[in-house]
C-alpha cells in the first residue's frame, strides 16, 4: 500500500524509538491501533449506510424495470436498423440487373 520495504520500516522504527522513547512506544502503538480500529469501524458503518441508501433508491425508482425497458427498446431499435439495412440492400439493383 505505501510501498515501504523492510529497511525503510527499520529506519522508521529506530527513529520512533529515539524520538518517543522506549517506555512510551508500547502506549503509542496501542493508541494507534485503537484509533485505526475506530476508523475502520466508522468507515464500515458509513459504507453500510451508503449501500443501504443506494438500495433504497434502487427500489423506490424501480431501476431494474427501467433497465429492462431500455434493453427492450434498444433491441427493437437494432432490429429496425437491421430490417432497414436488409430493405436497402434488397432494393439496390444488382450488377446483373444493370446490364
GROMACS .gro file of C-alpha atoms in nm:
model
   99
    1UNK     CA    1   0.000   0.000   0.000
    2UNK     CA    2   0.269   0.250   0.096
    3UNK     CA    3   0.546   0.059  -0.083
    4UNK     CA    4   0.769   0.057   0.226
    5UNK     CA    5   1.041  -0.204   0.230
    6UNK     CA    6   1.188  -0.382   0.530
    7UNK     CA    7   1.488  -0.148   0.553
    8UNK     CA    8   1.268   0.163   0.548
    9UNK     CA    9   1.047   0.012   0.819
   10UNK     CA   10   1.352  -0.049   1.040
   11UNK     CA   11   1.463   0.313   0.997
   12UNK     CA   12   1.115   0.440   1.089
   13UNK     CA   13   1.107   0.216   1.396
   14UNK     CA   14   1.454   0.332   1.505
   15UNK     CA   15   1.353   0.697   1.470
   16UNK     CA   16   1.032   0.628   1.665
   17UNK     CA   17   1.230   0.467   1.950
   18UNK     CA   18   1.468   0.764   1.959
   19UNK     CA   19   1.201   1.036   1.938
   20UNK     CA   20   0.926   0.878   2.150
   21UNK     CA   21   1.136   0.670   2.380
   22UNK     CA   22   1.120   0.300   2.456
   23UNK     CA   23   0.890   0.350   2.757
   24UNK     CA   24   0.618   0.536   2.566
   25UNK     CA   25   0.638   0.333   2.244
   26UNK     CA   26   0.401   0.050   2.353
   27UNK     CA   27   0.142   0.302   2.473
   28UNK     CA   28   0.167   0.491   2.141
   29UNK     CA   29   0.131   0.166   1.943
   30UNK     CA   30  -0.178   0.078   2.146
   31UNK     CA   31  -0.327   0.424   2.083
   32UNK     CA   32  -0.257   0.400   1.712
   33UNK     CA   33  -0.413   0.053   1.697
   34UNK     CA   34  -0.721   0.167   1.886
   35UNK     CA   35  -0.757   0.473   1.661
   36UNK     CA   36  -0.719   0.260   1.350
   37UNK     CA   37  -0.986   0.020   1.475
   38UNK     CA   38  -1.227   0.308   1.539
   39UNK     CA   39  -1.152   0.449   1.194
   40UNK     CA   40  -1.227   0.114   1.029
   41UNK     CA   41  -1.548   0.074   1.229
   42UNK     CA   42  -1.667   0.423   1.133
   43UNK     CA   43  -1.572   0.366   0.770
   44UNK     CA   44  -1.760   0.034   0.759
   45UNK     CA   45  -2.069   0.195   0.915
   46UNK     CA   46  -2.056   0.476   0.659
   47UNK     CA   47  -2.013   0.226   0.376
   48UNK     CA   48  -2.312   0.024   0.501
   49UNK     CA   49  -2.526   0.339   0.525
   50UNK     CA   50  -2.437   0.442   0.170
   51UNK     CA   51  -2.510   0.093   0.035
   52UNK     CA   52  -2.844   0.082   0.220
   53UNK     CA   53  -2.939   0.424   0.082
   54UNK     CA   54  -2.842   0.321  -0.271
   55UNK     CA   55  -3.053   0.005  -0.240
   56UNK     CA   56  -3.345   0.211  -0.111
   57UNK     CA   57  -3.316   0.443  -0.410
   58UNK     CA   58  -3.295   0.146  -0.643
   59UNK     CA   59  -3.615   0.001  -0.500
   60UNK     CA   60  -3.802   0.331  -0.493
   61UNK     CA   61  -3.721   0.418  -0.855
   62UNK     CA   62  -3.753   0.061  -0.982
   63UNK     CA   63  -3.428   0.087  -1.177
   64UNK     CA   64  -3.435  -0.282  -1.268
   65UNK     CA   65  -3.758  -0.235  -1.465
   66UNK     CA   66  -3.617   0.075  -1.633
   67UNK     CA   67  -3.305  -0.119  -1.733
   68UNK     CA   68  -3.523  -0.394  -1.883
   69UNK     CA   69  -3.733  -0.138  -2.072
   70UNK     CA   70  -3.423   0.033  -2.209
   71UNK     CA   71  -3.278  -0.304  -2.310
   72UNK     CA   72  -3.601  -0.394  -2.490
   73UNK     CA   73  -3.612  -0.056  -2.666
   74UNK     CA   74  -3.250  -0.094  -2.772
   75UNK     CA   75  -3.323  -0.442  -2.910
   76UNK     CA   76  -3.620  -0.304  -3.108
   77UNK     CA   77  -3.400  -0.023  -3.243
   78UNK     CA   78  -3.133  -0.271  -3.352
   79UNK     CA   79  -3.395  -0.495  -3.514
   80UNK     CA   80  -3.542  -0.198  -3.703
   81UNK     CA   81  -3.199  -0.089  -3.823
   82UNK     CA   82  -3.118  -0.441  -3.941
   83UNK     CA   83  -3.451  -0.460  -4.124
   84UNK     CA   84  -3.388  -0.122  -4.288
   85UNK     CA   85  -3.044  -0.239  -4.399
   86UNK     CA   86  -3.199  -0.553  -4.549
   87UNK     CA   87  -3.460  -0.345  -4.733
   88UNK     CA   88  -3.196  -0.105  -4.864
   89UNK     CA   89  -2.977  -0.394  -4.975
   90UNK     CA   90  -3.269  -0.571  -5.147
   91UNK     CA   91  -3.388  -0.254  -5.322
   92UNK     CA   92  -3.048  -0.173  -5.480
   93UNK     CA   93  -3.016  -0.311  -5.832
   94UNK     CA   94  -2.755  -0.578  -5.864
   95UNK     CA   95  -2.481  -0.574  -6.127
   96UNK     CA   96  -2.668  -0.833  -6.334
   97UNK     CA   97  -2.986  -0.623  -6.342
   98UNK     CA   98  -2.792  -0.317  -6.463
   99UNK     CA   99  -2.668  -0.499  -6.777
   0.00000   0.00000   0.00000
